[in-house]
């Protein structure tokens, strides 16, 4: 093999390091055996390097490829979708290491490495992931640099320096390109994240669903209000409206079950200034968007359902930013259509007979629907109902009966469901609303952080003249939940984030940990809104603001201008004639001495020997003659008679010269 | 018919283009003993790997567009601009280097001559993976890291008698990223002397000697050993008393009795009627013969006479005279 084809050992080490740092962030999504392939590949390659094993033959390679394809297929159940594709790519990446023999293989491997960095971004564009990927890019680039240093067969830590320098020089150019490059829509549809779990509130609700979310400290979304933040007790983030109770689970009315005339939300009269805010949702793999009622989205691509909830036509695979205006006091649906009334009153036949009978009795005793609502809530307050994250399981056919009259312990979804069943049994239209309630206000940037444990379910009751009215039965049982959040509400039970001992939220009491967490959260919010939210509209707006109009000519001028501005100094630094350094320390000291003399007018002529120069200087500056002679003597001893200077005395002489030159202060004439 | 015309025109056009390019390079990078590389002399273009990398970038860009993923855009642009920054770094790896021609060893036609160069750096920066090569020579890769200069020896088969010019030296490098190829063609003023091809002939036709009677002197049996003398510069290595040297007696040369009085003149006129090259080839053959027999010989060419002598230095002078006979000067 030609020397330029060999991969120096230094490069091999860097490549193996970058291999493992690249796969690390993917590890959580990969089957364990893929990580095994990485270890196996690295061991094999090291064995090849040591000459104990040889490179794999053609059939071994084919076998490895086929078996990893099969492995991916069996692990994921298919080869289609983003996760299996990435897993395949990562496995190929590891296998390529085994046959890394020539430089060409190295190129393929490292370019694949760059691509693997990109695939990580398809799953997360978190700030930490981005910083980590920057490290990965640096390592891969270092591998590339190391490959072009023939004969470097020792691991060299310093190789990373050039890669870092080059990337730092490229970074400002990249920023310019990032903002100027025209953003166009997707060219074709691409594999989606089919294997990523849906998170957050799901599209149907069984008892226990919301309490499961109550155990997670992940962030669901962050909201930033342009004005004051409403009270925590008023922050009811509506996501889904469940109108249908079927087989013990609540779900929304299906779009195609709605009569065509009612598929769009009815008109809502609004008055006064709205609350304006914007929300950045974490990816959920679902369509729901959260908002305060009554909400109108001001961002494009947000739809409104017939029950006044917002949703996105595509699933949220990445963070999603949208702006909303809300009128909390607007009346929703002042009149109810016949179809709608029937839907909102329907109950499965023959279930929960005790609750039905109780509801009818209580309604008959109450004067109005509103009074009936109060009476039911009063019962929740009066009777020994308890609020718990871990309620007992409710038996089969009549869960509401079991909850209302026996266990009397439940999480918000139990109360909401029981309340709605009670209302409907008495002929009052009612439905369950699922979403989040409350949120943590980050004092750093005044955003509301809504966590998964803020997930909540409540009820809406239709009252004549008032439309849909929000009723939260949980508030009657546990006012703390609404006023202070889940942590306070569960203080007695001690179940808040019991299963996540590492969650930073558990250490909210420790001031500096909490401050750090909130600061990082504020940074994340800014990152998400600035970088992830940068799209075509933002780009147009930004370029319009900065350059006052967009034209191709301006684009090219700005691009070229900024690049010249950035690359000019880089080129200057790289190509300027730098003289070879003065070699010995004694030369350096002597030059400093000449410098000092030249400042007072005695400049050393070209070709003048130290002795001649010394004689001239002594004549010019009588009082300093002794010093000048001394320095010249020391220097000549060091420079011209190194053999005569014993090793031990060399350092002494050098130090003496340094000191004499330092103390030599020719006064200005 | 048309295709045929095209085919004949093709190579002609290519030839003319190549000719034009060569002329342009000759004007741009004239021949010199030492060449310092600057922007006038360095060419840079994406390498094949660079084109492959560009293809990879395109795939990344399409991924970023299709997933509307801003960080993927950012990374793609970062790598694209890394490519751009790489232009400067690749260029800087060649810029400021000085290539100095040192020497070329003389050789017989068809044999390898060693061309020695020195690569020096002009600034305090490391240079890696410098690839040097003449068309037809072997390849060398050098780094300039710890030392300021490095000597390079390239071997190449030489052509006919006279001066052999190796052509333009290729100096290229793809360091640091391999995405760009930076190269230059240097015409170093370095030529190898090519001796005539020795051509055996059974005997010397009319042997001219110093002997008054003009009779032929038997050449064989001239190696009557008579003693040692101290080594003097120019003595043949073959006659060094190696065994004595190994025993630590210093460098001594074996002396033979016969040669002092049996000197031979190799004369141009001995091979009358033959062509110039053939005459020179025969003279060369005999010069080597006498040298190997350790016998003194002189050379007479039109306008030149070398007194009889022997030893490496004498042989080189004789061979040089033969090599350059009838050749005015070095090429160019």
Tab-separated table of C-alpha atoms in Angstrom, chain A residues 70-439:
chain	number	residue	atom	x	y	z
A	70	UNK	CA	-32.112	-8.954	9.890
A	71	UNK	CA	-31.354	-7.802	13.429
A	72	UNK	CA	-32.758	-4.326	12.743
A	73	UNK	CA	-35.823	-5.839	11.122
A	74	UNK	CA	-36.541	-8.059	14.111
A	75	UNK	CA	-35.804	-5.342	16.659
A	76	UNK	CA	-38.071	-2.741	15.071
A	77	UNK	CA	-40.535	-4.941	13.195
A	78	UNK	CA	-39.771	-3.126	9.944
A	79	UNK	CA	-37.043	-1.345	8.048
A	80	UNK	CA	-39.225	1.643	7.213
A	81	UNK	CA	-39.385	4.666	9.442
A	82	UNK	CA	-36.775	6.999	10.799
A	83	UNK	CA	-35.586	4.909	13.751
A	84	UNK	CA	-34.809	1.701	11.825
A	85	UNK	CA	-33.132	3.746	9.091
A	86	UNK	CA	-30.908	5.502	11.588
A	87	UNK	CA	-30.187	2.231	13.393
A	88	UNK	CA	-29.167	0.729	10.061
A	89	UNK	CA	-26.916	3.683	9.360
A	90	UNK	CA	-25.322	3.396	12.776
A	91	UNK	CA	-24.723	-0.338	12.352
A	92	UNK	CA	-23.178	0.224	8.923
A	93	UNK	CA	-20.991	2.893	10.523
A	94	UNK	CA	-19.644	0.386	13.053
A	95	UNK	CA	-19.126	-2.338	10.460
A	96	UNK	CA	-17.237	0.043	8.186
A	97	UNK	CA	-14.678	0.411	10.959
A	98	UNK	CA	-13.790	-3.281	10.686
A	99	UNK	CA	-12.797	-2.903	7.060
A	100	UNK	CA	-11.112	0.439	7.543
A	101	UNK	CA	-7.867	-0.206	5.717
A	102	UNK	CA	-7.249	2.542	3.214
A	103	UNK	CA	-7.780	6.238	3.271
A	104	UNK	CA	-10.791	5.913	0.978
A	105	UNK	CA	-12.522	3.816	3.645
A	106	UNK	CA	-11.664	6.520	6.144
A	107	UNK	CA	-13.416	9.150	4.038
A	108	UNK	CA	-16.566	7.061	3.766
A	109	UNK	CA	-16.517	6.402	7.504
A	110	UNK	CA	-15.978	10.010	8.530
A	111	UNK	CA	-18.481	11.493	6.089
A	112	UNK	CA	-20.973	8.967	7.411
A	113	UNK	CA	-20.041	10.276	10.856
A	114	UNK	CA	-21.029	13.799	9.830
A	115	UNK	CA	-24.311	12.454	8.563
A	116	UNK	CA	-24.945	10.645	11.843
A	117	UNK	CA	-24.614	14.007	13.617
A	118	UNK	CA	-27.436	15.253	11.407
A	119	UNK	CA	-29.666	12.285	12.178
A	120	UNK	CA	-29.317	13.059	15.888
A	121	UNK	CA	-30.844	16.478	15.215
A	122	UNK	CA	-33.902	14.836	13.700
A	123	UNK	CA	-34.675	13.506	17.169
A	124	UNK	CA	-33.625	16.408	19.307
A	125	UNK	CA	-32.400	19.940	18.781
A	126	UNK	CA	-31.884	20.475	22.456
A	127	UNK	CA	-29.153	22.942	23.352
A	128	UNK	CA	-27.079	20.281	25.092
A	129	UNK	CA	-27.421	17.928	22.123
A	130	UNK	CA	-26.281	20.708	19.806
A	131	UNK	CA	-23.233	21.471	21.939
A	132	UNK	CA	-22.434	17.782	22.148
A	133	UNK	CA	-22.782	17.416	18.390
A	134	UNK	CA	-20.344	20.276	17.954
A	135	UNK	CA	-17.860	18.184	19.922
A	136	UNK	CA	-18.644	15.241	17.659
A	137	UNK	CA	-18.046	17.300	14.530
A	138	UNK	CA	-14.736	18.439	15.978
A	139	UNK	CA	-13.715	14.846	16.676
A	140	UNK	CA	-14.670	13.658	13.197
A	141	UNK	CA	-12.785	16.584	11.667
A	142	UNK	CA	-9.796	15.714	13.824
A	143	UNK	CA	-9.940	12.196	12.416
A	144	UNK	CA	-9.919	13.689	8.938
A	145	UNK	CA	-6.910	15.880	9.717
A	146	UNK	CA	-5.050	13.007	11.390
A	147	UNK	CA	-5.540	10.859	8.284
A	148	UNK	CA	-3.522	13.359	6.276
A	149	UNK	CA	-0.524	13.363	8.557
A	150	UNK	CA	1.451	10.439	7.234
A	151	UNK	CA	3.777	8.760	9.655
A	152	UNK	CA	2.115	10.030	12.814
A	153	UNK	CA	2.025	6.761	14.628
A	154	UNK	CA	1.625	8.036	18.152
A	155	UNK	CA	-1.650	9.247	19.525
A	156	UNK	CA	-1.377	13.023	19.388
A	157	UNK	CA	-3.748	15.059	21.526
A	158	UNK	CA	-2.758	18.237	19.723
A	159	UNK	CA	-4.287	17.140	16.439
A	160	UNK	CA	-7.632	18.386	17.722
A	161	UNK	CA	-6.247	21.913	17.817
A	162	UNK	CA	-6.201	22.433	14.062
A	163	UNK	CA	-9.673	20.919	13.668
A	164	UNK	CA	-11.000	23.250	16.351
A	165	UNK	CA	-9.331	26.273	14.790
A	166	UNK	CA	-10.760	25.462	11.364
A	167	UNK	CA	-14.254	24.944	12.745
A	168	UNK	CA	-14.079	28.182	14.703
A	169	UNK	CA	-13.072	29.977	11.504
A	170	UNK	CA	-15.937	28.320	9.654
A	171	UNK	CA	-18.500	29.140	12.349
A	172	UNK	CA	-19.114	32.828	11.492
A	173	UNK	CA	-19.388	31.942	7.790
A	174	UNK	CA	-21.932	29.312	8.727
A	175	UNK	CA	-24.002	31.832	10.689
A	176	UNK	CA	-24.168	34.135	7.662
A	177	UNK	CA	-25.185	31.267	5.416
A	178	UNK	CA	-27.737	30.035	7.957
A	179	UNK	CA	-29.629	33.290	7.944
A	180	UNK	CA	-29.314	34.007	4.234
A	181	UNK	CA	-29.907	30.596	2.707
A	182	UNK	CA	-33.440	30.542	1.282
A	183	UNK	CA	-35.686	28.153	3.142
A	184	UNK	CA	-37.882	26.088	0.895
A	185	UNK	CA	-40.575	23.611	1.723
A	186	UNK	CA	-39.932	19.862	1.890
A	187	UNK	CA	-39.083	18.383	-1.503
A	188	UNK	CA	-40.708	15.045	-0.784
A	189	UNK	CA	-42.133	13.194	2.165
A	190	UNK	CA	-39.616	11.488	4.363
A	191	UNK	CA	-39.749	8.625	6.840
A	192	UNK	CA	-41.245	9.782	10.088
A	193	UNK	CA	-40.554	8.834	13.650
A	194	UNK	CA	-42.773	5.790	13.749
A	195	UNK	CA	-41.205	4.229	16.799
A	196	UNK	CA	-40.998	7.192	19.111
A	197	UNK	CA	-43.544	6.896	21.911
A	198	UNK	CA	-46.362	9.397	21.948
A	199	UNK	CA	-46.044	11.621	24.973
A	200	UNK	CA	-48.377	13.822	26.924
A	201	UNK	CA	-52.133	13.590	27.082
A	202	UNK	CA	-53.408	10.912	24.722
A	203	UNK	CA	-56.449	11.043	22.503
A	204	UNK	CA	-58.558	8.961	24.831
A	205	UNK	CA	-58.733	8.784	28.592
A	206	UNK	CA	-59.111	5.832	30.887
A	207	UNK	CA	-58.928	6.090	34.653
A	208	UNK	CA	-55.222	6.093	35.497
A	209	UNK	CA	-54.014	7.777	32.310
A	210	UNK	CA	-53.529	11.235	33.718
A	211	UNK	CA	-52.151	10.000	37.034
A	212	UNK	CA	-49.448	8.219	35.022
A	213	UNK	CA	-48.437	11.569	33.532
A	214	UNK	CA	-48.432	12.952	37.057
A	215	UNK	CA	-45.300	10.927	37.687
A	216	UNK	CA	-43.242	12.494	34.896
A	217	UNK	CA	-41.217	15.675	35.272
A	218	UNK	CA	-40.700	16.219	31.541
A	219	UNK	CA	-41.617	19.587	30.158
A	220	UNK	CA	-44.835	19.568	28.117
A	221	UNK	CA	-44.610	23.143	26.860
A	222	UNK	CA	-43.497	26.628	27.773
A	223	UNK	CA	-45.659	29.711	27.413
A	224	UNK	CA	-44.614	33.316	27.264
A	225	UNK	CA	-47.226	35.999	27.852
A	226	UNK	CA	-46.784	39.402	26.342
A	227	UNK	CA	-48.626	40.969	29.266
A	228	UNK	CA	-49.134	39.853	32.851
A	229	UNK	CA	-49.311	36.182	33.588
A	230	UNK	CA	-52.811	35.202	34.806
A	231	UNK	CA	-53.177	33.558	38.218
A	232	UNK	CA	-52.084	29.959	38.389
A	233	UNK	CA	-55.662	29.009	39.296
A	234	UNK	CA	-56.860	30.395	35.935
A	235	UNK	CA	-54.321	28.599	33.810
A	236	UNK	CA	-56.443	25.832	32.380
A	237	UNK	CA	-54.634	24.741	29.230
A	238	UNK	CA	-57.277	23.067	27.095
A	239	UNK	CA	-56.029	20.338	24.811
A	240	UNK	CA	-58.761	17.810	24.140
A	241	UNK	CA	-62.467	17.680	24.709
A	242	UNK	CA	-63.852	14.223	25.481
A	243	UNK	CA	-67.540	13.939	24.713
A	244	UNK	CA	-67.968	10.223	24.160
A	245	UNK	CA	-67.874	7.599	26.923
A	246	UNK	CA	-67.356	4.186	25.418
A	247	UNK	CA	-66.275	0.966	27.076
A	248	UNK	CA	-65.027	2.777	30.157
A	249	UNK	CA	-62.885	5.263	28.232
A	250	UNK	CA	-63.512	8.847	27.201
A	251	UNK	CA	-62.738	10.048	23.697
A	252	UNK	CA	-63.439	12.944	21.381
A	253	UNK	CA	-66.130	12.900	18.765
A	254	UNK	CA	-64.602	11.652	15.540
A	255	UNK	CA	-64.378	14.253	12.836
A	256	UNK	CA	-66.468	12.278	10.381
A	257	UNK	CA	-69.209	11.647	12.963
A	258	UNK	CA	-69.825	15.373	13.169
A	259	UNK	CA	-72.491	16.702	10.796
A	260	UNK	CA	-70.808	18.647	8.012
A	261	UNK	CA	-72.392	21.927	9.118
A	262	UNK	CA	-70.902	21.657	12.597
A	263	UNK	CA	-67.360	20.626	11.796
A	264	UNK	CA	-66.107	24.159	12.050
A	265	UNK	CA	-66.249	25.966	15.401
A	266	UNK	CA	-69.271	28.206	15.820
A	267	UNK	CA	-68.841	31.969	15.954
A	268	UNK	CA	-67.718	33.382	19.283
A	269	UNK	CA	-68.267	36.974	20.297
A	270	UNK	CA	-65.172	38.500	21.792
A	271	UNK	CA	-64.774	41.751	23.610
A	272	UNK	CA	-61.907	43.504	25.296
A	273	UNK	CA	-58.199	43.008	24.931
A	274	UNK	CA	-57.136	39.389	24.614
A	275	UNK	CA	-54.363	37.626	26.470
A	276	UNK	CA	-51.589	37.220	23.948
A	277	UNK	CA	-48.967	34.627	24.383
A	278	UNK	CA	-46.906	32.143	22.485
A	279	UNK	CA	-46.246	28.549	23.261
A	280	UNK	CA	-43.384	26.238	22.353
A	281	UNK	CA	-44.481	22.658	22.672
A	282	UNK	CA	-42.102	19.766	23.049
A	283	UNK	CA	-42.616	17.064	20.439
A	284	UNK	CA	-45.506	14.772	21.366
A	285	UNK	CA	-46.053	12.752	18.162
A	286	UNK	CA	-49.681	13.887	18.495
A	287	UNK	CA	-51.744	16.679	17.011
A	288	UNK	CA	-53.080	18.558	20.025
A	289	UNK	CA	-52.026	22.102	20.764
A	290	UNK	CA	-52.745	23.629	24.153
A	291	UNK	CA	-54.282	27.002	24.814
A	292	UNK	CA	-56.364	28.939	27.316
A	293	UNK	CA	-60.003	29.295	26.385
A	294	UNK	CA	-61.245	30.908	24.199
A	295	UNK	CA	-58.253	30.758	21.889
A	296	UNK	CA	-57.595	31.946	18.390
A	297	UNK	CA	-54.251	31.059	16.881
A	298	UNK	CA	-52.343	33.821	15.120
A	299	UNK	CA	-49.733	31.488	13.610
A	300	UNK	CA	-50.334	29.750	10.323
A	301	UNK	CA	-50.855	26.007	10.259
A	302	UNK	CA	-52.960	25.825	13.404
A	303	UNK	CA	-56.546	24.556	13.080
A	304	UNK	CA	-59.498	24.913	15.416
A	305	UNK	CA	-61.905	22.075	16.175
A	306	UNK	CA	-65.667	22.274	16.618
A	307	UNK	CA	-65.199	22.179	20.409
A	308	UNK	CA	-62.843	25.182	20.326
A	309	UNK	CA	-59.587	23.341	20.761
A	310	UNK	CA	-56.535	23.941	18.629
A	311	UNK	CA	-54.708	21.254	16.761
A	312	UNK	CA	-52.057	20.819	14.141
A	313	UNK	CA	-52.868	18.891	10.969
A	314	UNK	CA	-49.533	17.079	11.283
A	315	UNK	CA	-48.176	15.300	14.290
A	316	UNK	CA	-45.696	17.242	16.385
A	317	UNK	CA	-42.386	15.584	15.613
A	318	UNK	CA	-40.306	18.543	16.666
A	319	UNK	CA	-40.746	21.481	18.949
A	320	UNK	CA	-43.613	23.600	17.758
A	321	UNK	CA	-43.971	27.303	18.253
A	322	UNK	CA	-47.366	29.002	17.881
A	323	UNK	CA	-48.916	32.272	18.969
A	324	UNK	CA	-52.367	32.543	20.484
A	325	UNK	CA	-54.868	35.180	21.536
A	326	UNK	CA	-57.339	34.233	24.255
A	327	UNK	CA	-60.512	35.787	25.618
A	328	UNK	CA	-61.150	33.877	28.872
A	329	UNK	CA	-64.569	35.443	29.397
A	330	UNK	CA	-66.011	34.812	25.932
A	331	UNK	CA	-69.163	32.757	25.828
A	332	UNK	CA	-68.716	29.440	24.042
A	333	UNK	CA	-71.688	28.047	22.130
A	334	UNK	CA	-74.555	30.179	23.521
A	335	UNK	CA	-76.910	27.846	21.692
A	336	UNK	CA	-76.518	24.125	21.417
A	337	UNK	CA	-77.579	22.238	18.322
A	338	UNK	CA	-79.800	19.235	18.648
A	339	UNK	CA	-77.053	16.889	17.549
A	340	UNK	CA	-74.567	18.414	19.923
A	341	UNK	CA	-76.982	18.243	22.850
A	342	UNK	CA	-77.560	14.547	22.199
A	343	UNK	CA	-73.843	13.829	22.057
A	344	UNK	CA	-73.110	15.721	25.244
A	345	UNK	CA	-75.882	13.891	27.118
A	346	UNK	CA	-75.303	10.350	25.932
A	347	UNK	CA	-74.394	7.729	28.531
A	348	UNK	CA	-73.891	3.983	28.062
A	349	UNK	CA	-77.099	2.162	28.841
A	350	UNK	CA	-77.389	0.494	32.243
A	351	UNK	CA	-73.979	1.443	33.596
A	352	UNK	CA	-73.457	3.080	36.987
A	353	UNK	CA	-77.133	2.792	38.075
A	354	UNK	CA	-76.427	4.100	41.584
A	355	UNK	CA	-74.867	7.323	40.277
A	356	UNK	CA	-77.679	7.804	37.775
A	357	UNK	CA	-80.322	7.447	40.463
A	358	UNK	CA	-78.420	9.741	42.820
A	359	UNK	CA	-78.063	12.406	40.111
A	360	UNK	CA	-81.731	12.391	39.210
A	361	UNK	CA	-82.711	12.666	42.858
A	362	UNK	CA	-80.342	15.543	43.516
A	363	UNK	CA	-81.402	17.393	40.313
A	364	UNK	CA	-85.003	17.153	41.375
A	365	UNK	CA	-84.090	18.704	44.716
A	366	UNK	CA	-82.129	21.539	43.118
A	367	UNK	CA	-83.866	24.534	41.619
A	368	UNK	CA	-81.721	24.918	38.510
A	369	UNK	CA	-78.866	23.349	36.596
A	370	UNK	CA	-76.468	25.785	38.253
A	371	UNK	CA	-77.737	24.921	41.708
A	372	UNK	CA	-77.404	21.233	40.831
A	373	UNK	CA	-73.752	21.776	39.865
A	374	UNK	CA	-73.105	23.473	43.202
A	375	UNK	CA	-74.856	20.676	45.068
A	376	UNK	CA	-72.661	18.013	43.429
A	377	UNK	CA	-69.500	20.004	44.135
A	378	UNK	CA	-70.638	20.534	47.721
A	379	UNK	CA	-70.989	16.808	48.082
A	380	UNK	CA	-67.366	16.336	46.929
A	381	UNK	CA	-66.275	18.841	49.570
A	382	UNK	CA	-68.473	17.501	52.345
A	383	UNK	CA	-68.050	13.787	51.974
A	384	UNK	CA	-64.630	12.203	52.755
A	385	UNK	CA	-63.286	12.311	49.196
A	386	UNK	CA	-59.521	12.086	48.886
A	387	UNK	CA	-57.053	13.210	46.187
A	388	UNK	CA	-54.329	10.715	45.395
A	389	UNK	CA	-51.790	10.001	42.685
A	390	UNK	CA	-52.096	6.280	43.367
A	391	UNK	CA	-55.813	5.589	43.770
A	392	UNK	CA	-57.141	2.023	44.167
A	393	UNK	CA	-58.202	0.256	40.984
A	394	UNK	CA	-61.926	0.413	40.333
A	395	UNK	CA	-63.789	-2.811	39.503
A	396	UNK	CA	-65.369	-3.617	36.140
A	397	UNK	CA	-68.866	-2.636	35.089
A	398	UNK	CA	-69.690	0.374	37.209
A	399	UNK	CA	-66.487	2.272	37.983
A	400	UNK	CA	-68.211	5.574	38.671
A	401	UNK	CA	-70.498	3.927	41.234
A	402	UNK	CA	-67.480	2.310	42.901
A	403	UNK	CA	-65.683	5.654	43.012
A	404	UNK	CA	-68.635	7.758	44.162
A	405	UNK	CA	-69.885	5.495	46.899
A	406	UNK	CA	-67.010	3.218	47.936
A	407	UNK	CA	-63.369	4.157	47.323
A	408	UNK	CA	-63.894	7.942	47.158
A	409	UNK	CA	-60.216	8.239	46.342
A	410	UNK	CA	-59.032	9.335	42.957
A	411	UNK	CA	-56.965	11.601	40.745
A	412	UNK	CA	-58.416	14.424	38.672
A	413	UNK	CA	-59.636	12.169	35.878
A	414	UNK	CA	-61.806	10.208	38.344
A	415	UNK	CA	-63.442	13.380	39.615
A	416	UNK	CA	-63.946	14.847	36.163
A	417	UNK	CA	-65.428	11.634	34.791
A	418	UNK	CA	-67.680	11.073	37.796
A	419	UNK	CA	-68.855	14.666	37.650
A	420	UNK	CA	-69.702	14.518	33.951
A	421	UNK	CA	-71.544	11.219	34.344
A	422	UNK	CA	-73.550	12.732	37.201
A	423	UNK	CA	-74.413	15.804	35.109
A	424	UNK	CA	-75.430	13.836	32.043
A	425	UNK	CA	-77.545	11.430	34.124
A	426	UNK	CA	-79.506	14.454	35.295
A	427	UNK	CA	-79.903	15.829	31.760
A	428	UNK	CA	-77.281	18.571	31.954
A	429	UNK	CA	-74.951	18.597	28.889
A	430	UNK	CA	-71.413	18.076	30.113
A	431	UNK	CA	-68.048	16.842	28.886
A	432	UNK	CA	-64.543	16.111	30.084
A	433	UNK	CA	-61.684	18.426	29.093
A	434	UNK	CA	-58.109	17.175	29.242
A	435	UNK	CA	-55.018	19.313	29.259
A	436	UNK	CA	-52.753	20.912	31.806
A	437	UNK	CA	-53.458	23.114	34.752
A	438	UNK	CA	-51.127	25.665	36.247
A	439	UNK	CA	-47.405	25.667	35.553
